[in-house]
Amino acid sequence: MKQAKVLNQEELKRLLKIVKLTRFEERNRLVVLFSFLAGLRACEIAQLRVKDVLSVRDDIVEVKDTIYLKSYQTKGGSDQQVVVSETLRKEIGLYIKKNPQLLKNSKGCLLRSQKTCEGFSSQTIQNLFRTLYKEANIENASSHSGRRSFITNLSEKGVSVRVIQELARHSSMVTTQRYIDVSVDKLRNAVDLVSI
C-alpha cells in the first residue's frame, strides 16, 4: 500500500501560498491546518461542528483546547479527543472573527461548502486537497498527507511513539509507526548522532 507523501516545510509553505489564492481562503486554510496541525482525517474535518471547537458562556466565546469527536465523526466509530495546539486555536479564532454568522448556530457545520449552507462530505475535502496539491505542484500528496506529516513531525521532534499514538488516535502502536516517514537523510542524521 502506497503511503501519502509527507510534506517538508517548503512544500507546506507553497501549499499555503496556493490557499491564499483561492476564493475561500480562510476556510481552505483552516481545512489544511486541521490536517497538518492536529492530524485530522478528511472525514473528521468534514464533520466538525461549531460547538466542537467553541465554548460560549455568557456571551464569551473561547476556542477549545480539546475537540471531543463523537463516534459518527470519526473513522474508528468511537468517541475520540483531539488536542488543539495554541497555533491552531489562534487560527480557529481568526476564522470565527471573519465568519461571525457561524455563532448563530452552534450545531451547524464549522466549514461550509460554497454551493450550500451545508458542510462538506469527506469526498469533497479529499477533492479540495487534490486540487490544492495540483495547483502547488506537489506530487503524490493526498488528503492524508497532512496527517502523516503531523505524525512524522512529532517523531522528528523527539516525541515518544506512545504519545504520538494517543495524538493520532490509533488503537495500535504498529499503525502509528507505519505513519512515520523514514528517509535516507533522516537515517544519515541519526547515524551522525553517534560518535566516539
PDB file of N, CA, C and O in Angstrom, residues 77-108:
ATOM      1  N   GLY A  77     -15.281   4.824  14.618  1.00  0.00           N
ATOM      2  CA  GLY A  77     -16.605   4.594  15.173  1.00  0.00           C
ATOM      3  C   GLY A  77     -16.656   4.668  16.689  1.00  0.00           C
ATOM      4  O   GLY A  77     -17.546   4.106  17.317  1.00  0.00           O
ATOM      5  N   SER A  78     -15.676   5.357  17.290  1.00  0.00           N
ATOM      6  CA  SER A  78     -15.691   5.549  18.742  1.00  0.00           C
ATOM      7  C   SER A  78     -15.431   7.021  19.043  1.00  0.00           C
ATOM      8  O   SER A  78     -14.827   7.732  18.237  1.00  0.00           O
ATOM      9  N   ASP A  79     -15.916   7.468  20.202  1.00  0.00           N
ATOM     10  CA  ASP A  79     -15.652   8.845  20.621  1.00  0.00           C
ATOM     11  C   ASP A  79     -14.147   9.030  20.802  1.00  0.00           C
ATOM     12  O   ASP A  79     -13.464   8.127  21.299  1.00  0.00           O
ATOM     13  N   GLN A  80     -13.635  10.183  20.374  1.00  0.00           N
ATOM     14  CA  GLN A  80     -12.199  10.455  20.476  1.00  0.00           C
ATOM     15  C   GLN A  80     -11.971  11.907  20.835  1.00  0.00           C
ATOM     16  O   GLN A  80     -12.856  12.745  20.641  1.00  0.00           O
ATOM     17  N   GLN A  81     -10.795  12.197  21.358  1.00  0.00           N
ATOM     18  CA  GLN A  81     -10.455  13.580  21.654  1.00  0.00           C
ATOM     19  C   GLN A  81      -9.219  14.000  20.871  1.00  0.00           C
ATOM     20  O   GLN A  81      -8.313  13.205  20.645  1.00  0.00           O
ATOM     21  N   VAL A  82      -9.231  15.270  20.449  1.00  0.00           N
ATOM     22  CA  VAL A  82      -8.140  15.839  19.666  1.00  0.00           C
ATOM     23  C   VAL A  82      -7.604  17.038  20.438  1.00  0.00           C
ATOM     24  O   VAL A  82      -8.354  17.977  20.721  1.00  0.00           O
ATOM     25  N   VAL A  83      -6.332  17.004  20.785  1.00  0.00           N
ATOM     26  CA  VAL A  83      -5.700  18.121  21.474  1.00  0.00           C
ATOM     27  C   VAL A  83      -5.374  19.191  20.439  1.00  0.00           C
ATOM     28  O   VAL A  83      -4.806  18.896  19.389  1.00  0.00           O
ATOM     29  N   VAL A  84      -5.750  20.442  20.746  1.00  0.00           N
ATOM     30  CA  VAL A  84      -5.592  21.543  19.800  1.00  0.00           C
ATOM     31  C   VAL A  84      -4.450  22.443  20.263  1.00  0.00           C
ATOM     32  O   VAL A  84      -4.463  22.942  21.388  1.00  0.00           O
ATOM     33  N   SER A  85      -3.474  22.648  19.389  1.00  0.00           N
ATOM     34  CA  SER A  85      -2.317  23.489  19.723  1.00  0.00           C
ATOM     35  C   SER A  85      -2.722  24.956  19.813  1.00  0.00           C
ATOM     36  O   SER A  85      -3.754  25.373  19.283  1.00  0.00           O
ATOM     37  N   GLU A  86      -1.891  25.740  20.446  1.00  0.00           N
ATOM     38  CA  GLU A  86      -2.122  27.188  20.549  1.00  0.00           C
ATOM     39  C   GLU A  86      -2.188  27.816  19.156  1.00  0.00           C
ATOM     40  O   GLU A  86      -3.029  28.675  18.888  1.00  0.00           O
ATOM     41  N   THR A  87      -1.307  27.385  18.266  1.00  0.00           N
ATOM     42  CA  THR A  87      -1.298  27.910  16.896  1.00  0.00           C
ATOM     43  C   THR A  87      -2.628  27.655  16.201  1.00  0.00           C
ATOM     44  O   THR A  87      -3.207  28.553  15.585  1.00  0.00           O
ATOM     45  N   LEU A  88      -3.141  26.441  16.311  1.00  0.00           N
ATOM     46  CA  LEU A  88      -4.409  26.104  15.668  1.00  0.00           C
ATOM     47  C   LEU A  88      -5.567  26.838  16.336  1.00  0.00           C
ATOM     48  O   LEU A  88      -6.498  27.285  15.660  1.00  0.00           O
ATOM     49  N   ARG A  89      -5.523  26.994  17.660  1.00  0.00           N
ATOM     50  CA  ARG A  89      -6.589  27.740  18.352  1.00  0.00           C
ATOM     51  C   ARG A  89      -6.651  29.179  17.841  1.00  0.00           C
ATOM     52  O   ARG A  89      -7.744  29.721  17.617  1.00  0.00           O
ATOM     53  N   LYS A  90      -5.501  29.789  17.622  1.00  0.00           N
ATOM     54  CA  LYS A  90      -5.482  31.162  17.082  1.00  0.00           C
ATOM     55  C   LYS A  90      -6.097  31.204  15.692  1.00  0.00           C
ATOM     56  O   LYS A  90      -6.854  32.124  15.363  1.00  0.00           O
ATOM     57  N   GLU A  91      -5.771  30.222  14.861  1.00  0.00           N
ATOM     58  CA  GLU A  91      -6.316  30.162  13.502  1.00  0.00           C
ATOM     59  C   GLU A  91      -7.837  29.982  13.524  1.00  0.00           C
ATOM     60  O   GLU A  91      -8.549  30.603  12.736  1.00  0.00           O
ATOM     61  N   ILE A  92      -8.319  29.139  14.423  1.00  0.00           N
ATOM     62  CA  ILE A  92      -9.767  28.948  14.552  1.00  0.00           C
ATOM     63  C   ILE A  92     -10.417  30.260  14.990  1.00  0.00           C
ATOM     64  O   ILE A  92     -11.453  30.662  14.457  1.00  0.00           O
ATOM     65  N   GLY A  93      -9.788  30.954  15.951  1.00  0.00           N
ATOM     66  CA  GLY A  93     -10.303  32.237  16.416  1.00  0.00           C
ATOM     67  C   GLY A  93     -10.392  33.261  15.300  1.00  0.00           C
ATOM     68  O   GLY A  93     -11.395  33.986  15.181  1.00  0.00           O
ATOM     69  N   LEU A  94      -9.363  33.328  14.463  1.00  0.00           N
ATOM     70  CA  LEU A  94      -9.379  34.255  13.318  1.00  0.00           C
ATOM     71  C   LEU A  94     -10.491  33.905  12.339  1.00  0.00           C
ATOM     72  O   LEU A  94     -11.175  34.783  11.810  1.00  0.00           O
ATOM     73  N   TYR A  95     -10.674  32.625  12.114  1.00  0.00           N
ATOM     74  CA  TYR A  95     -11.722  32.162  11.198  1.00  0.00           C
ATOM     75  C   TYR A  95     -13.113  32.572  11.714  1.00  0.00           C
ATOM     76  O   TYR A  95     -13.951  33.050  10.955  1.00  0.00           O
ATOM     77  N   ILE A  96     -13.328  32.405  13.001  1.00  0.00           N
ATOM     78  CA  ILE A  96     -14.614  32.766  13.603  1.00  0.00           C
ATOM     79  C   ILE A  96     -14.833  34.280  13.533  1.00  0.00           C
ATOM     80  O   ILE A  96     -15.936  34.745  13.242  1.00  0.00           O
ATOM     81  N   LYS A  97     -13.781  35.059  13.790  1.00  0.00           N
ATOM     82  CA  LYS A  97     -13.908  36.530  13.705  1.00  0.00           C
ATOM     83  C   LYS A  97     -14.323  36.972  12.307  1.00  0.00           C
ATOM     84  O   LYS A  97     -15.083  37.915  12.141  1.00  0.00           O
ATOM     85  N   LYS A  98     -13.795  36.284  11.287  1.00  0.00           N
ATOM     86  CA  LYS A  98     -14.129  36.641   9.908  1.00  0.00           C
ATOM     87  C   LYS A  98     -15.471  36.047   9.459  1.00  0.00           C
ATOM     88  O   LYS A  98     -15.995  36.430   8.417  1.00  0.00           O
ATOM     89  N   ASN A  99     -15.996  35.116  10.247  1.00  0.00           N
ATOM     90  CA  ASN A  99     -17.267  34.461   9.914  1.00  0.00           C
ATOM     91  C   ASN A  99     -18.181  34.439  11.144  1.00  0.00           C
ATOM     92  O   ASN A  99     -18.564  33.355  11.627  1.00  0.00           O
ATOM     93  N   PRO A 100     -18.537  35.610  11.682  1.00  0.00           N
ATOM     94  CA  PRO A 100     -19.322  35.658  12.924  1.00  0.00           C
ATOM     95  C   PRO A 100     -20.710  35.020  12.797  1.00  0.00           C
ATOM     96  O   PRO A 100     -21.302  34.640  13.811  1.00  0.00           O
ATOM     97  N   GLN A 101     -21.215  34.873  11.588  1.00  0.00           N
ATOM     98  CA  GLN A 101     -22.517  34.246  11.390  1.00  0.00           C
ATOM     99  C   GLN A 101     -22.539  32.808  11.893  1.00  0.00           C
ATOM    100  O   GLN A 101     -23.598  32.254  12.207  1.00  0.00           O
ATOM    101  N   LEU A 102     -21.365  32.186  12.005  1.00  0.00           N
ATOM    102  CA  LEU A 102     -21.280  30.813  12.489  1.00  0.00           C
ATOM    103  C   LEU A 102     -21.747  30.688  13.944  1.00  0.00           C
ATOM    104  O   LEU A 102     -22.205  29.633  14.364  1.00  0.00           O
ATOM    105  N   LEU A 103     -21.634  31.768  14.703  1.00  0.00           N
ATOM    106  CA  LEU A 103     -22.013  31.746  16.116  1.00  0.00           C
ATOM    107  C   LEU A 103     -23.518  31.610  16.307  1.00  0.00           C
ATOM    108  O   LEU A 103     -23.984  31.264  17.391  1.00  0.00           O
ATOM    109  N   LYS A 104     -24.303  31.862  15.279  1.00  0.00           N
ATOM    110  CA  LYS A 104     -25.767  31.800  15.379  1.00  0.00           C
ATOM    111  C   LYS A 104     -26.283  30.370  15.486  1.00  0.00           C
ATOM    112  O   LYS A 104     -27.391  30.145  15.945  1.00  0.00           O
ATOM    113  N   ASN A 105     -25.483  29.398  15.033  1.00  0.00           N
ATOM    114  CA  ASN A 105     -25.913  28.004  15.059  1.00  0.00           C
ATOM    115  C   ASN A 105     -24.751  27.114  15.498  1.00  0.00           C
ATOM    116  O   ASN A 105     -23.973  26.646  14.672  1.00  0.00           O
ATOM    117  N   SER A 106     -24.668  26.880  16.801  1.00  0.00           N
ATOM    118  CA  SER A 106     -23.535  26.112  17.328  1.00  0.00           C
ATOM    119  C   SER A 106     -23.539  24.659  16.857  1.00  0.00           C
ATOM    120  O   SER A 106     -22.505  24.012  16.836  1.00  0.00           O
ATOM    121  N   LYS A 107     -24.709  24.158  16.450  1.00  0.00           N
ATOM    122  CA  LYS A 107     -24.781  22.774  15.958  1.00  0.00           C
ATOM    123  C   LYS A 107     -24.497  22.697  14.463  1.00  0.00           C
ATOM    124  O   LYS A 107     -24.430  21.622  13.895  1.00  0.00           O
ATOM    125  N   GLY A 108     -24.331  23.855  13.841  1.00  0.00           N
ATOM    126  CA  GLY A 108     -24.082  23.895  12.409  1.00  0.00           C
ATOM    127  C   GLY A 108     -22.652  23.524  12.058  1.00  0.00           C
ATOM    128  O   GLY A 108     -21.766  23.454  12.908  1.00  0.00           O
TER     129      GLY A 108
END
